[in-house]
Amino acid sequence: MISLLKKIVGSRNDRLLKQYRKLVSRINSLEKTVEVLSDEELAAKTQEFKARYQQDGDLDALLPEAFAVVREASRRVLGMRHFDVQLIGGITLHYGKIAEMRTGEGKTLMSTLPVYLNAMSGKGVHVVTVNDYLARRDAQQMGRLYNFLGLSVGVVVPEQDNAEKMAAYRADITYGTNNEFGFDYLRDNMEYRAEDRRQRELTYAIVDEVDSILIDEARTPLIISGQADDNTELYVKMNQVPAMLTRMASEPKPQEPEPEGDFWVDEKSQQIYLSEAGHEHAEDILTRLGMLPEGESLYEPRHITLMHHLMVALRAHNLFFRDQHYVVNDGEIVIVDEFTGRFMAGRRWSDGLHQAVEAKEGVAIQNENQTLASITFQNFFRMYKKLAGMTGTADTEAYEFQEIYGLETVIIPTNLPMIRNDQNDQIFKNDQEKFAAIIKDIRDCHERNQPVLVGTTSIENSEVLSELLKKENLPHDVLNAKQHAREAEIVAEAGKPGKITIATNMAGRGTDIVLGGSIEKAIALVRADDTLTAEQKEERIAAIREKWLPINQQVKEAGGLRIIGTERHESRRIDNQLRGRAGRQGDPGSSRFYLSLDDSLMRIFAGERVRAIMDRLGTDGEPIEARMVSRSIESAQRKVEGRNFDIRKQLLEYDDVSNDQRKVLYGQRNEVLEEADSGPLVANLRDAAITDFVRTYVPAESMEEQWDIPALQTALEAEWQISVPLTDMLEKNDNMGDEDIVEAVLAQARENYDIKVALVGKEQWVSFERAILLQTIDTLWREHLSSLDHLRQGIHLRGYAQKDPKQEYKREAFELFSGMLERVRNDTARVLMTVQIQSPEQVEAAEADAAQSHVSNMQFHHSDYDEALANADINEQGDVSAGGITVKNMVGRVGRNDPCPCGSGKKYKHCHGKLT
């Protein structure tokens, strides 16, 4: 019935394309009108569009004219005219949807249409790419077009100074990576002056390779962290244990004898489980190593961290492998992105896993980190008022895009028909047979001058295949994270006759493989040569193209680019990205995946069933090639994708709790930054904190017999430095009630406060007041993030008590947040009330030196950053300089592990020591 309805009325995608084609007709009808305009008149259209937007605020009304102007400007400046399908893609992006366009269809050029149109609002457009190279390249290439039309272009990259970054964000169009946009958002919410913030309001973003960023990266949060406790010795000791434990041959099955061994590995869920015998064996080993006291259990509460370190060490040894999940580079463990095969410099695994891998590889172990601020890409990109994306492979994840981001996927037709031949998979019994077949296929292509791109899923596999090709004397290039510097050069050459290129996952490479080899670089060099006249340039470019055409034709006749996959990835999308490198713009091409029963996907999901078929058929060295088997593999991939989606969705539901709290806290923090005078806010905090304090000794609406006035007077002097003769006041006035006592204490507190303000000066005090309030918020927010992490790790156990873990998490997280806000109020009020002020002559009036209480050795996880924010200035006496005011340390030098002088009962480092 559904298929019948689709034939009659068309699918949703068909109806959208039909609607967009009407707009394309209107754009095409304006082409003649725009062609006759001079360069100056064409550029002047930008101001005209901006003025019209200011009047009616409707970008949709400007779309046909704006797109026509961009197309004409592109033809003049870049020598490229947008195809009609690129106009359809541009309309899709403008309406806040995902445009799925095949590789080589010109997504970068297409994006200029909606970017220009949305820049008319003056609120800024962000173009998000997957790496710095692409951000700089696109900003430079497309910047020529935008500059011609009178728009400014900025690019944000790591380690850029603040002035440059601010200028980039204030440009009409800003290019940058997903990491950098996210980190700048977090940094802005850690600043102590409103004018130091970089970003404007998040209005409109176009995300390139949207599936890579919003799906593959969704589970990894951006984290700004500072150094925590040093457990280096524990990691080194624990690294000895995995080698002393034995892995079971298989997972224990119910009603069957347990296999011999201490632990088993669940490859599907990437977890390790200790058996009962393994648990006892581990305890014996740890006791022998002096890590566990004699006769004590690993499961006792005080040894819970030991248990955690043991499991982390087992995971490092049994689930994370060199040249597959990470590489050792200059004495550091560098993670390799499983989806793109790129190095992820600066990113570290959490929960001690990175340190366990460092111990395993014998490199220097870096300290664990404490989270200062974090956000996931899911929550960051959902903050944009309008979001759009483009990629070659989004349709398989369309449901997730719609469900989580509210993004609809529109499949854009190709400019020329796709004629690539996707052949059935060939499945072999083992890796040896599979690689022999791959080498045979590569040799055949090489001899016929057909270029070959071989896709592998890991660096290790690419290097194994490279060794085999060397033995066969087949010249080739290897493109993996170790050769990332030559990436664009290798990809540009990959289409030359007989060229063999081995590459790890080809996601987001950003460079087309042109049949016959790319001539763009040669043409760019001619265009950049100022010694040549315009005519000479055109002559040389024509000669380059003429020389290239026969080579291009030779490759086409050989069958175009040949794609060979060495195994299936757990995501169909990654396989489609590899296939998508061939068959661009109507070029010929072919693809085939070679699989073996030793491949991880086959072994985990389909190995036993397919092995039984092969044994029955008696295939010896011969592959199975059947659509049925290929369908069964795709079914396994769908299961993995579905499971990964469920994990991402569940993580998002938990993360939404901290995200809602983050929005509230950052909102309040920004209010403090933007307020010219934070005095009224601090006065409210102070009055509320002192009122609550008094109420613990003098309850509301209580009898005089219930009051403890002597204890209240002592506590007020000790904790708040407020001296009020309450006993005398009560003796003189018998009618004094509990409200009167509160008011008397508040009046004295205000008087003490006003004296301090008068001593320092209103302007200086406001700066100091704001700095203390922001310091307190930041310190307690860090502790709160750590509490939420611990809460999340154990909340699933509530399910055993027939309680919903998600609801329990929400309830407890809310209680933690409420408690945190109360502590912000009390701590801020107490510090401001007890601070001792030096004489005005010693006070430096420099608001620029606002308090910097950030944790040292700050790290930015998800990209490579070396910058760190400075500490507040602390002198030898323990005084703290903040906001131009020096706060005297009243109790002398306090050791980090001494009790805090405030009387909280905590160690100084966990209490007011954090403020300094």
PDB file of C-alpha atoms in Angstrom, residues 52-244:
ATOM      1  CA  ARG A  52      15.622  44.936   2.439  1.00  0.00           C
ATOM      2  CA  TYR A  53      16.212  42.402   5.226  1.00  0.00           C
ATOM      3  CA  GLN A  54      16.328  45.212   7.819  1.00  0.00           C
ATOM      4  CA  GLN A  55      12.901  46.350   6.605  1.00  0.00           C
ATOM      5  CA  ASP A  56      10.973  43.068   6.516  1.00  0.00           C
ATOM      6  CA  GLY A  57      13.280  40.474   8.172  1.00  0.00           C
ATOM      7  CA  ASP A  58      12.437  37.873   5.498  1.00  0.00           C
ATOM      8  CA  LEU A  59      15.408  35.986   4.019  1.00  0.00           C
ATOM      9  CA  ASP A  60      13.158  33.634   2.011  1.00  0.00           C
ATOM     10  CA  ALA A  61      11.964  36.570  -0.124  1.00  0.00           C
ATOM     11  CA  LEU A  62      15.592  37.363  -1.063  1.00  0.00           C
ATOM     12  CA  LEU A  63      16.488  33.778  -2.010  1.00  0.00           C
ATOM     13  CA  PRO A  64      16.005  33.778  -5.837  1.00  0.00           C
ATOM     14  CA  GLU A  65      17.860  37.071  -6.386  1.00  0.00           C
ATOM     15  CA  ALA A  66      20.634  36.308  -3.853  1.00  0.00           C
ATOM     16  CA  PHE A  67      21.295  32.879  -5.384  1.00  0.00           C
ATOM     17  CA  ALA A  68      21.370  34.388  -8.896  1.00  0.00           C
ATOM     18  CA  VAL A  69      23.894  37.024  -7.720  1.00  0.00           C
ATOM     19  CA  VAL A  70      26.169  34.383  -6.102  1.00  0.00           C
ATOM     20  CA  ARG A  71      26.055  32.180  -9.210  1.00  0.00           C
ATOM     21  CA  GLU A  72      27.090  35.083 -11.445  1.00  0.00           C
ATOM     22  CA  ALA A  73      29.811  36.270  -9.017  1.00  0.00           C
ATOM     23  CA  SER A  74      31.186  32.711  -8.795  1.00  0.00           C
ATOM     24  CA  ARG A  75      31.343  32.506 -12.607  1.00  0.00           C
ATOM     25  CA  ARG A  76      33.361  35.743 -12.712  1.00  0.00           C
ATOM     26  CA  VAL A  77      35.637  35.216  -9.688  1.00  0.00           C
ATOM     27  CA  LEU A  78      36.121  31.433  -9.457  1.00  0.00           C
ATOM     28  CA  GLY A  79      35.386  30.458 -13.058  1.00  0.00           C
ATOM     29  CA  MET A  80      32.685  28.032 -11.810  1.00  0.00           C
ATOM     30  CA  ARG A  81      28.942  28.256 -12.474  1.00  0.00           C
ATOM     31  CA  HIS A  82      26.615  26.454 -10.062  1.00  0.00           C
ATOM     32  CA  PHE A  83      24.712  23.482 -11.541  1.00  0.00           C
ATOM     33  CA  ASP A  84      20.954  23.350 -11.012  1.00  0.00           C
ATOM     34  CA  VAL A  85      21.407  20.466  -8.539  1.00  0.00           C
ATOM     35  CA  GLN A  86      23.753  22.704  -6.518  1.00  0.00           C
ATOM     36  CA  LEU A  87      21.002  25.337  -6.400  1.00  0.00           C
ATOM     37  CA  ILE A  88      18.642  22.636  -5.046  1.00  0.00           C
ATOM     38  CA  GLY A  89      21.266  21.720  -2.435  1.00  0.00           C
ATOM     39  CA  GLY A  90      21.659  25.398  -1.482  1.00  0.00           C
ATOM     40  CA  ILE A  91      17.885  25.771  -0.999  1.00  0.00           C
ATOM     41  CA  THR A  92      17.910  22.622   1.178  1.00  0.00           C
ATOM     42  CA  LEU A  93      20.649  24.094   3.394  1.00  0.00           C
ATOM     43  CA  HIS A  94      18.879  27.445   3.664  1.00  0.00           C
ATOM     44  CA  TYR A  95      15.744  25.741   4.985  1.00  0.00           C
ATOM     45  CA  GLY A  96      17.748  24.046   7.755  1.00  0.00           C
ATOM     46  CA  LYS A  97      17.962  20.519   6.353  1.00  0.00           C
ATOM     47  CA  ILE A  98      20.721  18.056   5.444  1.00  0.00           C
ATOM     48  CA  ALA A  99      21.700  17.881   1.778  1.00  0.00           C
ATOM     49  CA  GLU A 100      23.045  14.455   0.803  1.00  0.00           C
ATOM     50  CA  MET A 101      25.177  14.959  -2.306  1.00  0.00           C
ATOM     51  CA  ARG A 102      27.488  12.384  -3.848  1.00  0.00           C
ATOM     52  CA  THR A 103      31.246  12.920  -3.723  1.00  0.00           C
ATOM     53  CA  GLY A 104      32.492  15.262  -6.442  1.00  0.00           C
ATOM     54  CA  GLU A 105      29.154  17.071  -6.867  1.00  0.00           C
ATOM     55  CA  GLY A 106      30.601  20.319  -5.465  1.00  0.00           C
ATOM     56  CA  LYS A 107      29.332  20.674  -1.896  1.00  0.00           C
ATOM     57  CA  THR A 108      31.859  23.414  -1.041  1.00  0.00           C
ATOM     58  CA  LEU A 109      30.698  25.624  -3.920  1.00  0.00           C
ATOM     59  CA  MET A 110      27.039  24.801  -3.188  1.00  0.00           C
ATOM     60  CA  SER A 111      27.375  26.062   0.398  1.00  0.00           C
ATOM     61  CA  THR A 112      28.277  29.585  -0.826  1.00  0.00           C
ATOM     62  CA  LEU A 113      24.614  30.124  -1.805  1.00  0.00           C
ATOM     63  CA  PRO A 114      22.950  29.765   1.638  1.00  0.00           C
ATOM     64  CA  VAL A 115      26.012  31.240   3.398  1.00  0.00           C
ATOM     65  CA  TYR A 116      25.727  34.467   1.381  1.00  0.00           C
ATOM     66  CA  LEU A 117      21.949  34.672   1.809  1.00  0.00           C
ATOM     67  CA  ASN A 118      22.034  34.131   5.594  1.00  0.00           C
ATOM     68  CA  ALA A 119      24.936  36.587   5.994  1.00  0.00           C
ATOM     69  CA  MET A 120      22.446  39.322   4.980  1.00  0.00           C
ATOM     70  CA  SER A 121      21.031  39.163   8.529  1.00  0.00           C
ATOM     71  CA  GLY A 122      24.333  40.535   9.899  1.00  0.00           C
ATOM     72  CA  LYS A 123      24.246  37.997  12.750  1.00  0.00           C
ATOM     73  CA  GLY A 124      27.091  35.836  11.455  1.00  0.00           C
ATOM     74  CA  VAL A 125      27.197  32.466   9.676  1.00  0.00           C
ATOM     75  CA  HIS A 126      29.410  29.596  10.863  1.00  0.00           C
ATOM     76  CA  VAL A 127      30.736  27.060   8.337  1.00  0.00           C
ATOM     77  CA  VAL A 128      31.938  23.993  10.263  1.00  0.00           C
ATOM     78  CA  THR A 129      34.557  21.640   8.773  1.00  0.00           C
ATOM     79  CA  VAL A 130      36.257  18.508  10.125  1.00  0.00           C
ATOM     80  CA  ASN A 131      39.859  19.779  10.162  1.00  0.00           C
ATOM     81  CA  ASP A 132      41.935  22.978  10.131  1.00  0.00           C
ATOM     82  CA  TYR A 133      43.297  22.345   6.624  1.00  0.00           C
ATOM     83  CA  LEU A 134      39.789  22.334   5.121  1.00  0.00           C
ATOM     84  CA  ALA A 135      38.730  25.373   7.187  1.00  0.00           C
ATOM     85  CA  ARG A 136      41.678  27.411   5.927  1.00  0.00           C
ATOM     86  CA  ARG A 137      41.379  26.113   2.337  1.00  0.00           C
ATOM     87  CA  ASP A 138      37.647  26.813   2.056  1.00  0.00           C
ATOM     88  CA  ALA A 139      37.943  30.224   3.754  1.00  0.00           C
ATOM     89  CA  GLN A 140      40.686  31.181   1.301  1.00  0.00           C
ATOM     90  CA  GLN A 141      39.082  29.804  -1.874  1.00  0.00           C
ATOM     91  CA  MET A 142      35.493  30.856  -1.202  1.00  0.00           C
ATOM     92  CA  GLY A 143      36.661  34.033   0.544  1.00  0.00           C
ATOM     93  CA  ARG A 144      37.548  35.476  -2.880  1.00  0.00           C
ATOM     94  CA  LEU A 145      33.883  35.189  -3.857  1.00  0.00           C
ATOM     95  CA  TYR A 146      32.550  36.665  -0.583  1.00  0.00           C
ATOM     96  CA  ASN A 147      35.064  39.524  -0.618  1.00  0.00           C
ATOM     97  CA  PHE A 148      34.077  40.362  -4.208  1.00  0.00           C
ATOM     98  CA  LEU A 149      30.476  40.696  -2.975  1.00  0.00           C
ATOM     99  CA  GLY A 150      31.519  42.921  -0.050  1.00  0.00           C
ATOM    100  CA  LEU A 151      31.364  40.409   2.804  1.00  0.00           C
ATOM    101  CA  SER A 152      34.074  39.778   5.404  1.00  0.00           C
ATOM    102  CA  VAL A 153      35.421  36.267   6.068  1.00  0.00           C
ATOM    103  CA  GLY A 154      37.171  34.962   9.192  1.00  0.00           C
ATOM    104  CA  VAL A 155      38.707  31.618  10.138  1.00  0.00           C
ATOM    105  CA  VAL A 156      39.141  30.261  13.678  1.00  0.00           C
ATOM    106  CA  VAL A 157      41.942  27.763  14.307  1.00  0.00           C
ATOM    107  CA  PRO A 158      43.719  26.459  17.443  1.00  0.00           C
ATOM    108  CA  GLU A 159      46.351  28.595  19.199  1.00  0.00           C
ATOM    109  CA  GLN A 160      45.055  31.788  17.580  1.00  0.00           C
ATOM    110  CA  ASP A 161      45.402  34.911  19.706  1.00  0.00           C
ATOM    111  CA  ASN A 162      42.243  36.407  21.151  1.00  0.00           C
ATOM    112  CA  ALA A 163      42.208  39.571  19.030  1.00  0.00           C
ATOM    113  CA  GLU A 164      42.343  37.536  15.784  1.00  0.00           C
ATOM    114  CA  LYS A 165      39.684  35.161  17.046  1.00  0.00           C
ATOM    115  CA  MET A 166      37.319  37.979  18.033  1.00  0.00           C
ATOM    116  CA  ALA A 167      37.774  39.587  14.620  1.00  0.00           C
ATOM    117  CA  ALA A 168      37.017  36.235  12.949  1.00  0.00           C
ATOM    118  CA  TYR A 169      33.775  35.820  14.928  1.00  0.00           C
ATOM    119  CA  ARG A 170      32.680  39.364  14.108  1.00  0.00           C
ATOM    120  CA  ALA A 171      33.110  38.741  10.370  1.00  0.00           C
ATOM    121  CA  ASP A 172      30.006  38.069   8.263  1.00  0.00           C
ATOM    122  CA  ILE A 173      31.150  34.475   7.640  1.00  0.00           C
ATOM    123  CA  THR A 174      33.346  32.400   9.967  1.00  0.00           C
ATOM    124  CA  TYR A 175      35.038  29.123   8.981  1.00  0.00           C
ATOM    125  CA  GLY A 176      36.380  26.745  11.615  1.00  0.00           C
ATOM    126  CA  THR A 177      36.357  23.213  12.991  1.00  0.00           C
ATOM    127  CA  ASN A 178      33.672  21.715  15.187  1.00  0.00           C
ATOM    128  CA  ASN A 179      36.255  21.440  17.993  1.00  0.00           C
ATOM    129  CA  GLU A 180      37.216  25.090  17.882  1.00  0.00           C
ATOM    130  CA  PHE A 181      33.635  26.419  17.830  1.00  0.00           C
ATOM    131  CA  GLY A 182      32.760  24.189  20.795  1.00  0.00           C
ATOM    132  CA  PHE A 183      35.849  25.071  22.828  1.00  0.00           C
ATOM    133  CA  ASP A 184      35.357  28.792  22.243  1.00  0.00           C
ATOM    134  CA  TYR A 185      31.811  28.458  23.613  1.00  0.00           C
ATOM    135  CA  LEU A 186      33.202  26.821  26.780  1.00  0.00           C
ATOM    136  CA  ARG A 187      36.046  29.350  27.058  1.00  0.00           C
ATOM    137  CA  ASP A 188      33.597  32.235  26.759  1.00  0.00           C
ATOM    138  CA  ASN A 189      31.725  30.844  29.736  1.00  0.00           C
ATOM    139  CA  MET A 190      34.910  30.788  31.811  1.00  0.00           C
ATOM    140  CA  GLU A 191      35.865  34.437  31.171  1.00  0.00           C
ATOM    141  CA  TYR A 192      35.892  37.103  33.889  1.00  0.00           C
ATOM    142  CA  ARG A 193      35.106  40.107  31.687  1.00  0.00           C
ATOM    143  CA  ALA A 194      32.246  40.439  29.198  1.00  0.00           C
ATOM    144  CA  GLU A 195      34.563  42.054  26.635  1.00  0.00           C
ATOM    145  CA  ASP A 196      36.871  38.989  26.605  1.00  0.00           C
ATOM    146  CA  ARG A 197      34.166  36.720  25.154  1.00  0.00           C
ATOM    147  CA  ARG A 198      34.732  35.685  21.548  1.00  0.00           C
ATOM    148  CA  GLN A 199      31.482  34.404  20.084  1.00  0.00           C
ATOM    149  CA  ARG A 200      28.305  36.220  19.196  1.00  0.00           C
ATOM    150  CA  GLU A 201      24.882  34.608  19.415  1.00  0.00           C
ATOM    151  CA  LEU A 202      24.785  31.176  17.714  1.00  0.00           C
ATOM    152  CA  THR A 203      22.462  31.899  14.773  1.00  0.00           C
ATOM    153  CA  TYR A 204      23.144  29.718  11.708  1.00  0.00           C
ATOM    154  CA  ALA A 205      25.651  26.951  11.030  1.00  0.00           C
ATOM    155  CA  ILE A 206      26.333  24.737   8.026  1.00  0.00           C
ATOM    156  CA  VAL A 207      28.133  21.549   9.073  1.00  0.00           C
ATOM    157  CA  ASP A 208      30.287  19.894   6.393  1.00  0.00           C
ATOM    158  CA  GLU A 209      30.554  16.092   6.725  1.00  0.00           C
ATOM    159  CA  VAL A 210      27.586  16.372   9.080  1.00  0.00           C
ATOM    160  CA  ASP A 211      27.391  12.622   9.669  1.00  0.00           C
ATOM    161  CA  SER A 212      31.008  12.505  10.856  1.00  0.00           C
ATOM    162  CA  ILE A 213      30.505  15.374  13.320  1.00  0.00           C
ATOM    163  CA  LEU A 214      26.960  14.815  14.594  1.00  0.00           C
ATOM    164  CA  ILE A 215      26.917  10.994  14.556  1.00  0.00           C
ATOM    165  CA  ASP A 216      30.477   9.633  14.825  1.00  0.00           C
ATOM    166  CA  GLU A 217      31.706  12.344  17.221  1.00  0.00           C
ATOM    167  CA  ALA A 218      28.437  12.659  19.168  1.00  0.00           C
ATOM    168  CA  ARG A 219      29.464  10.379  22.033  1.00  0.00           C
ATOM    169  CA  THR A 220      32.765  12.148  22.741  1.00  0.00           C
ATOM    170  CA  PRO A 221      32.367  15.344  24.779  1.00  0.00           C
ATOM    171  CA  LEU A 222      34.527  18.416  24.416  1.00  0.00           C
ATOM    172  CA  ILE A 223      36.312  18.789  27.762  1.00  0.00           C
ATOM    173  CA  ILE A 224      38.443  21.584  29.180  1.00  0.00           C
ATOM    174  CA  SER A 225      40.299  20.055  32.100  1.00  0.00           C
ATOM    175  CA  GLY A 226      42.922  20.809  34.711  1.00  0.00           C
ATOM    176  CA  GLN A 227      45.345  18.559  36.522  1.00  0.00           C
ATOM    177  CA  ALA A 228      43.979  16.303  39.277  1.00  0.00           C
ATOM    178  CA  ASP A 229      45.664  13.896  41.743  1.00  0.00           C
ATOM    179  CA  ASP A 230      48.759  11.959  40.667  1.00  0.00           C
ATOM    180  CA  ASN A 231      48.219   8.158  40.519  1.00  0.00           C
ATOM    181  CA  THR A 232      51.185   7.354  38.254  1.00  0.00           C
ATOM    182  CA  GLU A 233      52.664   4.679  40.524  1.00  0.00           C
ATOM    183  CA  LEU A 234      49.322   2.838  40.758  1.00  0.00           C
ATOM    184  CA  TYR A 235      49.053   2.583  36.948  1.00  0.00           C
ATOM    185  CA  VAL A 236      52.608   1.213  36.656  1.00  0.00           C
ATOM    186  CA  LYS A 237      51.973  -1.443  39.320  1.00  0.00           C
ATOM    187  CA  MET A 238      48.556  -2.408  37.930  1.00  0.00           C
ATOM    188  CA  ASN A 239      50.054  -2.819  34.442  1.00  0.00           C
ATOM    189  CA  GLN A 240      51.767  -6.024  35.674  1.00  0.00           C
ATOM    190  CA  VAL A 241      48.448  -7.702  36.562  1.00  0.00           C
ATOM    191  CA  PRO A 242      46.792  -8.397  33.126  1.00  0.00           C
ATOM    192  CA  ALA A 243      49.754 -10.566  32.018  1.00  0.00           C
ATOM    193  CA  MET A 244      49.266 -12.732  35.147  1.00  0.00           C
TER     194      MET A 244
END
